[in-house]
Coordinates of C-alpha atoms in Angstrom, one line a residue:
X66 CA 104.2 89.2 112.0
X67 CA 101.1 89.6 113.7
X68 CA 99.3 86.8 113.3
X69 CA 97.2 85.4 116.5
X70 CA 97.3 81.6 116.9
X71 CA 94.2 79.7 114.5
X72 CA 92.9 78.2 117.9
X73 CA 92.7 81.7 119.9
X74 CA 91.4 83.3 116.9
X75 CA 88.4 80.2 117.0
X76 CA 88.1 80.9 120.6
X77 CA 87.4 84.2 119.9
X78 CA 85.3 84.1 117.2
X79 CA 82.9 81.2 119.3
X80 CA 82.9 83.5 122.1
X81 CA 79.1 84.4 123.3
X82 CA 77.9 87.8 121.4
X83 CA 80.8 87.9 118.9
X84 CA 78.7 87.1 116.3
X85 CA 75.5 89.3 117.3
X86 CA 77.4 92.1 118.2
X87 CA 76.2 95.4 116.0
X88 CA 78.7 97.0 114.1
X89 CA 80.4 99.8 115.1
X90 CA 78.4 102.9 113.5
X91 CA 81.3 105.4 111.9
X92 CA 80.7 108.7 113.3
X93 CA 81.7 111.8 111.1
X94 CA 85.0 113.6 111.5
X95 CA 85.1 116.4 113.4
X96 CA 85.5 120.1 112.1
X97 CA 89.1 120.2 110.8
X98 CA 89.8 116.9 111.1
X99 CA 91.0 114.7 108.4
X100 CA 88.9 111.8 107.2
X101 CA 90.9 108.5 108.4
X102 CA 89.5 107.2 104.7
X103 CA 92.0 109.1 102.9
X104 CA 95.2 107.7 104.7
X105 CA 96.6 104.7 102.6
X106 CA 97.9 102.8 105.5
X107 CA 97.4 103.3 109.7
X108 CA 99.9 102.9 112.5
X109 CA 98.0 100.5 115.1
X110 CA 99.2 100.6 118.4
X111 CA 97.3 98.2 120.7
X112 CA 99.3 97.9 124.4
X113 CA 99.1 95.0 126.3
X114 CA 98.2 93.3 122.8
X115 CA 101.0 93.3 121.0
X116 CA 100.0 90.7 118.6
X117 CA 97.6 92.6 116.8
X118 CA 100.1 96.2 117.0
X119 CA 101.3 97.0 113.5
X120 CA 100.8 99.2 110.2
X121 CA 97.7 98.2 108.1
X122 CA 96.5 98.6 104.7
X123 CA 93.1 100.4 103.8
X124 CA 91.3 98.3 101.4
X125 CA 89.8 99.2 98.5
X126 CA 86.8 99.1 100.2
X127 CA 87.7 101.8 103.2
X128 CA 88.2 98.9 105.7
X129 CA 91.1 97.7 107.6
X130 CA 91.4 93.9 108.8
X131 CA 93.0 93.4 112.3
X132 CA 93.4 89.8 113.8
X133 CA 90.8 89.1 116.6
X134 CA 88.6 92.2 115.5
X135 CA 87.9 91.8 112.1
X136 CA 87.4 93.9 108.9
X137 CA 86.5 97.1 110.5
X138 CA 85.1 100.0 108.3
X139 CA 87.1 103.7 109.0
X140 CA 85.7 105.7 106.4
X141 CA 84.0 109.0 107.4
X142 CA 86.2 109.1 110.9
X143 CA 88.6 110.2 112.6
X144 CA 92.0 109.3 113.9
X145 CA 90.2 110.1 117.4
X146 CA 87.1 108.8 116.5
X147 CA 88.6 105.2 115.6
X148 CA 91.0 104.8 118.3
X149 CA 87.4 104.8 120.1
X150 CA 85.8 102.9 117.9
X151 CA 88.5 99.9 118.5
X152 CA 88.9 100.3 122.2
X153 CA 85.3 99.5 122.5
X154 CA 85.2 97.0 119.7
X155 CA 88.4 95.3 121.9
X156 CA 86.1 95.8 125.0
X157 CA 83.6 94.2 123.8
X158 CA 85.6 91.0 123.0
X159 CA 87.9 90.7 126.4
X160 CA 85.6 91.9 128.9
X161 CA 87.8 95.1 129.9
X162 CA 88.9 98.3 129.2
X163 CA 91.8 98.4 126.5
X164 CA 93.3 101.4 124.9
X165 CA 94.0 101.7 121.1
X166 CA 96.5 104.8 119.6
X167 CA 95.9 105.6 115.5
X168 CA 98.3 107.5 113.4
X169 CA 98.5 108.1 109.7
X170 CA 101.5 105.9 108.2
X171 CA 100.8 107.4 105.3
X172 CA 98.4 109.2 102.8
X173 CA 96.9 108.5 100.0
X174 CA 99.0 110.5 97.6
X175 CA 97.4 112.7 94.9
X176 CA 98.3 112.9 91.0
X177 CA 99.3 115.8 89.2
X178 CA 98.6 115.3 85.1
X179 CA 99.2 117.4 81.8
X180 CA 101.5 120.5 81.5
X181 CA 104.4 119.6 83.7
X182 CA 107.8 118.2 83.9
X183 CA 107.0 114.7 85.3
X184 CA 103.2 113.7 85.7
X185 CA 102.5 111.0 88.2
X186 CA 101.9 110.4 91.8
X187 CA 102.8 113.2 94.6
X188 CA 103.6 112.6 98.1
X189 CA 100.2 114.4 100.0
X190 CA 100.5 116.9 103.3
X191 CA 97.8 118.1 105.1
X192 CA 97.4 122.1 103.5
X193 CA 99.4 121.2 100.2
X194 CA 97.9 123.9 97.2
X195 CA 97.9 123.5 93.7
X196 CA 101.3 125.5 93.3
X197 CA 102.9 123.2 95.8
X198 CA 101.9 120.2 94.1
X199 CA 103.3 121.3 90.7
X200 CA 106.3 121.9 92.1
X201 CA 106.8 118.6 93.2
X202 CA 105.9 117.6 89.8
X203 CA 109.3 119.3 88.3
X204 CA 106.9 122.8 87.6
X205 CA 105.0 123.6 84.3
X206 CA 106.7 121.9 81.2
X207 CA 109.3 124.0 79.4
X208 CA 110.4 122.5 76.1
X209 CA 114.7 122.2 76.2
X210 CA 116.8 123.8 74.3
X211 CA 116.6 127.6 72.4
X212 CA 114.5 126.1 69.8
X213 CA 111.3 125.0 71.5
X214 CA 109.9 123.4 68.4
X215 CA 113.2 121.6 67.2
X216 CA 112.9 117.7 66.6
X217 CA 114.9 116.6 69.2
X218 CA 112.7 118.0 71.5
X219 CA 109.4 116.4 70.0
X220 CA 111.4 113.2 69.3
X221 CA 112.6 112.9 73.2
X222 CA 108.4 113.3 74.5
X223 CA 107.5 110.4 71.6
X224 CA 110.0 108.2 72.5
X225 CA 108.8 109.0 76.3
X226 CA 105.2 108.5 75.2
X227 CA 105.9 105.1 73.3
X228 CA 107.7 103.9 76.5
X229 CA 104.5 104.7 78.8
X230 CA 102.7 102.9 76.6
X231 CA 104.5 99.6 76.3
X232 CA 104.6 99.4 79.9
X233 CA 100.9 100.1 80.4
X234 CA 100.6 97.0 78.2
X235 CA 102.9 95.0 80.2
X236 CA 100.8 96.1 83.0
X237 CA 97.3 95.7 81.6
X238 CA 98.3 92.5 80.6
X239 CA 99.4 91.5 84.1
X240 CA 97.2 92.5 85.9
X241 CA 94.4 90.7 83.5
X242 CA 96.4 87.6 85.3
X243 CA 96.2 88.6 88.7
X244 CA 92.7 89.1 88.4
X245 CA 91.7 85.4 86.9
X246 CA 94.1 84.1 89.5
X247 CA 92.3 85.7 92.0
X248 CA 89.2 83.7 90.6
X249 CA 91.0 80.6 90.7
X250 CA 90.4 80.9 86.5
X251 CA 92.7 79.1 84.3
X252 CA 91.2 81.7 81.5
X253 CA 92.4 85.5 81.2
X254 CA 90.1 87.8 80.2
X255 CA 91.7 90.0 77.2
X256 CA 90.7 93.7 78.8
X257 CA 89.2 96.0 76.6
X258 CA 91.6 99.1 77.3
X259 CA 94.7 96.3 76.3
X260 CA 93.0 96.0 72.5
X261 CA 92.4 99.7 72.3
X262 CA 96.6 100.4 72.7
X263 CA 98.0 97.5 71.3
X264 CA 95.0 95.7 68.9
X265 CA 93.5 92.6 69.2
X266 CA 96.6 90.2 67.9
X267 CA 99.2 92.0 70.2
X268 CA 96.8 92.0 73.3
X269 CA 95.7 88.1 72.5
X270 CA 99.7 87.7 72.3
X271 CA 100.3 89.2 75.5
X272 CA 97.9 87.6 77.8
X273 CA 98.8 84.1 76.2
X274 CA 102.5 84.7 77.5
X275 CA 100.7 85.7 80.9
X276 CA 98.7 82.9 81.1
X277 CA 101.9 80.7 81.0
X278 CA 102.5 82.6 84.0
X279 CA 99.5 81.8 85.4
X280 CA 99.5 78.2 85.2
X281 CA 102.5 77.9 86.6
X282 CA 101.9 79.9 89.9
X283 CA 98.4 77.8 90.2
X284 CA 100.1 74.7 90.0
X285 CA 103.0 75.7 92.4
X286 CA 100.0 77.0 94.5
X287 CA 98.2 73.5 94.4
X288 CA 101.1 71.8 94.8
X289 CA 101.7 73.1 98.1
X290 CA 98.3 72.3 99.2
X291 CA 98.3 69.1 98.1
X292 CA 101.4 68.3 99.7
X293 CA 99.9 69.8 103.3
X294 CA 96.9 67.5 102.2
X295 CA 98.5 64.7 102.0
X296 CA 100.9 65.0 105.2
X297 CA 97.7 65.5 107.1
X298 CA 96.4 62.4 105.9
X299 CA 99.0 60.6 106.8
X300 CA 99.1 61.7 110.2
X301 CA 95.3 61.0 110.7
X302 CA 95.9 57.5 109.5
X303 CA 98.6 57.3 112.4
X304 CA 96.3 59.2 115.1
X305 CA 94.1 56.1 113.9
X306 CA 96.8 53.3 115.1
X307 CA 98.0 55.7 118.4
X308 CA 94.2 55.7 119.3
X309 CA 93.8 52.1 118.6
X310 CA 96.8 50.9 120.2
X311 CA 96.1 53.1 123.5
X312 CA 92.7 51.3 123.6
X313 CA 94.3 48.1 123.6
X314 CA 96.6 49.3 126.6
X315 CA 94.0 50.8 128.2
X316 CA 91.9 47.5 128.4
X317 CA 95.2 45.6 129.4
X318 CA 96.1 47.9 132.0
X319 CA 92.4 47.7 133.6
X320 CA 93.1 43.6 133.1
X321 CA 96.2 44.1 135.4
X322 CA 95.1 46.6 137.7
X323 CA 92.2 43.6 138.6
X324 CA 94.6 41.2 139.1
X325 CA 96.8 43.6 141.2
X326 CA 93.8 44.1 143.1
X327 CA 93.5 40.2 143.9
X328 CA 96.7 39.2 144.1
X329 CA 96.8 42.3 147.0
X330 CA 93.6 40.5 149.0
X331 CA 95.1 36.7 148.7
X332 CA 99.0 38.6 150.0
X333 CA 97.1 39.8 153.2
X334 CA 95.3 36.1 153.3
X335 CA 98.6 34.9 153.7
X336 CA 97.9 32.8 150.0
X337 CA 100.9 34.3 148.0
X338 CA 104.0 35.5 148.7
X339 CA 104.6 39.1 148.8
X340 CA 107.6 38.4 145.3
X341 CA 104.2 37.8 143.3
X342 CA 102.4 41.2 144.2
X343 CA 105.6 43.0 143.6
X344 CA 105.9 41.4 139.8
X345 CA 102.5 41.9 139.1
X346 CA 103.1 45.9 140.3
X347 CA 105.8 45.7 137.4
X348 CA 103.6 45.0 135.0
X349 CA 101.1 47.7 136.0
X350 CA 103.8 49.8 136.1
X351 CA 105.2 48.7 132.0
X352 CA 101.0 49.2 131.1
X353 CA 101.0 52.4 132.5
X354 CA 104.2 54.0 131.1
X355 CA 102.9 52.7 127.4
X356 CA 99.9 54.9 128.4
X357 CA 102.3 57.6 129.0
X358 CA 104.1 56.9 126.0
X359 CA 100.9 56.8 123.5
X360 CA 99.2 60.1 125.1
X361 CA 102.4 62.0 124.3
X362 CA 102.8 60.6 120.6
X363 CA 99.1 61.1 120.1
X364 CA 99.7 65.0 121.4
X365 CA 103.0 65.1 119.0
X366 CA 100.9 64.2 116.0
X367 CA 97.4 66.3 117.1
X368 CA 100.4 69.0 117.0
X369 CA 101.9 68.2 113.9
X370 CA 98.1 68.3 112.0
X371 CA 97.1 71.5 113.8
X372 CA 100.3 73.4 112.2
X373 CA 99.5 71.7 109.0
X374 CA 95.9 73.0 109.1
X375 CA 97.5 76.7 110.6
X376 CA 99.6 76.3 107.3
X377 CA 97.0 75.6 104.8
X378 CA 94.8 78.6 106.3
X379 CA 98.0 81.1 106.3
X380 CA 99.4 79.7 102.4
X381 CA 95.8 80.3 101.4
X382 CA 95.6 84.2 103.2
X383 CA 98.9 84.9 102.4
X384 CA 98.2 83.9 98.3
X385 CA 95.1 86.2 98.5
X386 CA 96.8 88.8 100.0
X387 CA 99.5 89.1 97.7
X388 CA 97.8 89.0 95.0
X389 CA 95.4 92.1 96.4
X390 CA 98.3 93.8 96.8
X391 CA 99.6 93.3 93.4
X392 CA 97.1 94.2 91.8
X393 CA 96.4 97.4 93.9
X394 CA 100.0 98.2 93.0
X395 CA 99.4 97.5 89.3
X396 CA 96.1 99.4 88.8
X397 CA 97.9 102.4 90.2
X398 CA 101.1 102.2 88.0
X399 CA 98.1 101.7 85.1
X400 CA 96.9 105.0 85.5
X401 CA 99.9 106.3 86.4
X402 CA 101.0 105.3 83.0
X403 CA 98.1 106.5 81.1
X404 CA 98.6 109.8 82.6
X405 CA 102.2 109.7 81.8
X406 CA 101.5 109.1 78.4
X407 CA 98.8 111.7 77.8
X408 CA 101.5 114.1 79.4
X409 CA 104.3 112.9 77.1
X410 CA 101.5 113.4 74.1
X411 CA 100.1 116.7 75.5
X412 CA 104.0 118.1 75.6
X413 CA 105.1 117.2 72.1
X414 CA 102.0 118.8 70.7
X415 CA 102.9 122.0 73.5
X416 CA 106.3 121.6 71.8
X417 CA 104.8 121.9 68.3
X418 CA 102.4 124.5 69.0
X419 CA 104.8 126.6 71.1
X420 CA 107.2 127.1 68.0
X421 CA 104.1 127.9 66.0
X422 CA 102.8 130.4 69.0
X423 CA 106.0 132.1 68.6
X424 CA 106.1 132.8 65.4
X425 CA 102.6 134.3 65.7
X426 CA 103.2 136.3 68.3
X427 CA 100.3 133.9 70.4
X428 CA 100.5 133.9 74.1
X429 CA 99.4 131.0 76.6
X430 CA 97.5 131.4 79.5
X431 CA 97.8 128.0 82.2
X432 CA 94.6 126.2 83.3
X433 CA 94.1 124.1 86.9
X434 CA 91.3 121.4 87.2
X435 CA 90.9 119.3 90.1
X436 CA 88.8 116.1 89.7
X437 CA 88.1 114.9 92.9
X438 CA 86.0 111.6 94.2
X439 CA 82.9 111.8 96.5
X440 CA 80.0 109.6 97.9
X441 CA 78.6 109.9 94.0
X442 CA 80.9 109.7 91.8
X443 CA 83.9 112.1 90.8
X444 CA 83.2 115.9 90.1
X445 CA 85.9 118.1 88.5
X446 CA 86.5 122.0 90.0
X447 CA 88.4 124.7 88.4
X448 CA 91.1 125.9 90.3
X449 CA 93.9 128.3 91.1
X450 CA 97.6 128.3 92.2
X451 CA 96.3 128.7 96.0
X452 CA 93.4 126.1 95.8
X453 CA 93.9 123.2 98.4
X454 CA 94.6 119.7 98.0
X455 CA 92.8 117.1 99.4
X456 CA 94.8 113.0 98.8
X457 CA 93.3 111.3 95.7
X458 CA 93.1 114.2 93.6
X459 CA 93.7 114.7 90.5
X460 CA 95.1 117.7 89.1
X461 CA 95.0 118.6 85.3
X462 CA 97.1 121.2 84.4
X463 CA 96.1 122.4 81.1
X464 CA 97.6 125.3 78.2
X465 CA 95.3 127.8 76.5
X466 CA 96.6 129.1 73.4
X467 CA 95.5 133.1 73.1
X468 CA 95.8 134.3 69.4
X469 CA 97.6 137.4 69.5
X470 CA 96.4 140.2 67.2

């Protein structure tokens, strides 16, 4: 979509101080502004170069890749800051002044966990608060029904909980496959967290299924290259033959082009008639259209194994890519899973002790946490109803029971 061409991408990369050019230091944001780190994908526009003008990805690694430019880190700017950052990386690789325009696609949405209707992923906005976010999460969890602790109540979160859980296998085991395929293994690592839900004979049974998978996808995978391989082969062995046969010409044609040459002094001696010169111009002429003809079947096949070799570089990019993003995709719905689960668990025992709270007399008193990632690690904050948001949280919303007296 917006791919450059393998040769001007060469070209470009060869070009003098490509390759000893410093990276582009990434200045902080400015006060207020929001770090271009916690977006999940960017809106490029590039005019003038609309090849490279599209929506990216942030990787896992806070860096975006962008044909002719590179993997270029954004974390710790801007939207300003980057848009600067490109136009002088561009600069620097066309010799003149370009212009670059960055806009969030979209953010890095936060996850709300625990005491709520529906746990999971939440659309972020720039000033969202804790009450805002468990709001979109269907609000605090209220058991159904005028009998908070009857059984079809606790029954409908344990069938929820069991579901969560069988998928989170699935997934585990899944993405177990993406990961050795992303190795190139033939062998799928049985994860740890997979035994802990399901045991060891379930977990061994699951990734055997997914490595039938596997091994299928490889070999369609090599099969494809192969096939490439062997059709560039094919046309080397003919470039071969058009090279040796224009050779031949060649040296025929130079042959002719002599005898041309004497024929023409021995016409203006008065030797040989004029009918002579013009066949021997005839069969310069037959020489050099087969020239003509070779040159244009040589470029036809130089063609044909420069798409081949385009082809093998985009099936290869495009694999890889597709499996990043799958596996992105399935380490989120992972967790997403394992929170939904501890929320299905954490409501059928709300469920339970509700009905005992009640007949108590007990009252409950809600509890925010925020765990939030930084440059070491993850730290977890108490919080409020007003306390801001930032994308990538995760908020816990907890229940205290108070005995009442």
């Amino acid at each position: 979509m917006r791919s450059l061409s393998l040769l001007a991408v060469l070209v470009c990369l060869s070009a003098p101080g490509f390759a000893q050019s410093p990276p582009v230091p990434p200045p902080m944001p400015g006060q207020g502004e929001i770090d271009v780190a916690n977006a999940e994908r960017l809106a490029l526009r590039f005019p003038g170069n609309q090849e490279m003008t599209g929506d990216y990805r942030i990787g896992a690694d806070g860096t975006i890749s962008i044909p002719l430019l590179g993997r270029i880190p954004v974390g710790g700017m801007s939207t300003a800051q980057l848009e600067e950052a490109l136009a002088r990386r561009l600069e620097q690789m066309t010799g003149r002044p370009n212009s670059v325009t960055v806009e969030v696609a979209a953010y890095k949405p936060l996850f709300v966990t625990g005491f709520v209707t529906r746990s999971g992923a939440v659309p972020w906005h720039p000033g969202m608060t804790v009450l805002q976010a468990v709001a979109l999460s269907g609000g605090l969890f209220r058991p159904a029904g005028p009998n908070v602790g009857g059984p079809a109540a606790g029954e409908a979160e344990m069938a929820r909980y069991r579901r969560a859980t069988e998928d989170r296998k699935r997934a585990l085991a899944a993405l177990a496959r993406l990961q050795a395929e992303r190795e190139d293994s033939t062998e799928i690592q049985v994860p740890p967290a997979l035994v802990t839900i399901a045991g060891q004979k379930e977990a061994e049974e699951l990734i055997a299924a997914q490595r039938t998978l596997l091994l299928s996808r490889q070999r369609s995978f090599w099969n494809q290259l192969a096939s490439l391989k062997r059709g560039m082969g094919l046309a080397a062995q003919e470039l071969d033959g058009l090279r040796e046969q224009g050779k031949r010409i060649a040296e025929q044609l130079q042959m002719q082009r002599d005898a041309r040459q004497r024929l023409g002094e021995l016409q203006q001696k008065g030797i040989v008639v004029a009918q002579r010169t013009f066949e021997e111009d005839m069969k310069v002429s037959e020489l050099e259209e087969k020239t003509a003809n070779v040159a244009v079947a040589t470029a036809r096949v130089q063609a044909t194994v420069a798409a081949m070799q385009r082809d093998t570089v985009l099936l290869t990019e495009e694999r890889k890519a597709s499996i990043e993003t799958e596996i992105d995709r399935l380490q989120k719905e992972v967790a997403q899973l394992a929170d939904e689960a501890a929320s299905a668990r954490q409501a059928y025992n709300a469920i339970v002790g509700a009905s005992m709270a009640a007949e108590r007399g007990d009252r409950t008193e809600i509890i925010y946490s925020v765990v939030r990632g930084n440059q070491t690690g993850e730290t977890t904050v108490k919080a409020d109803q007003s306390t801001p948001l930032k994308p990538g949280d995760v908020l816990i919303v907890s229940q205290d029971l108070r005995t009442g007296e």
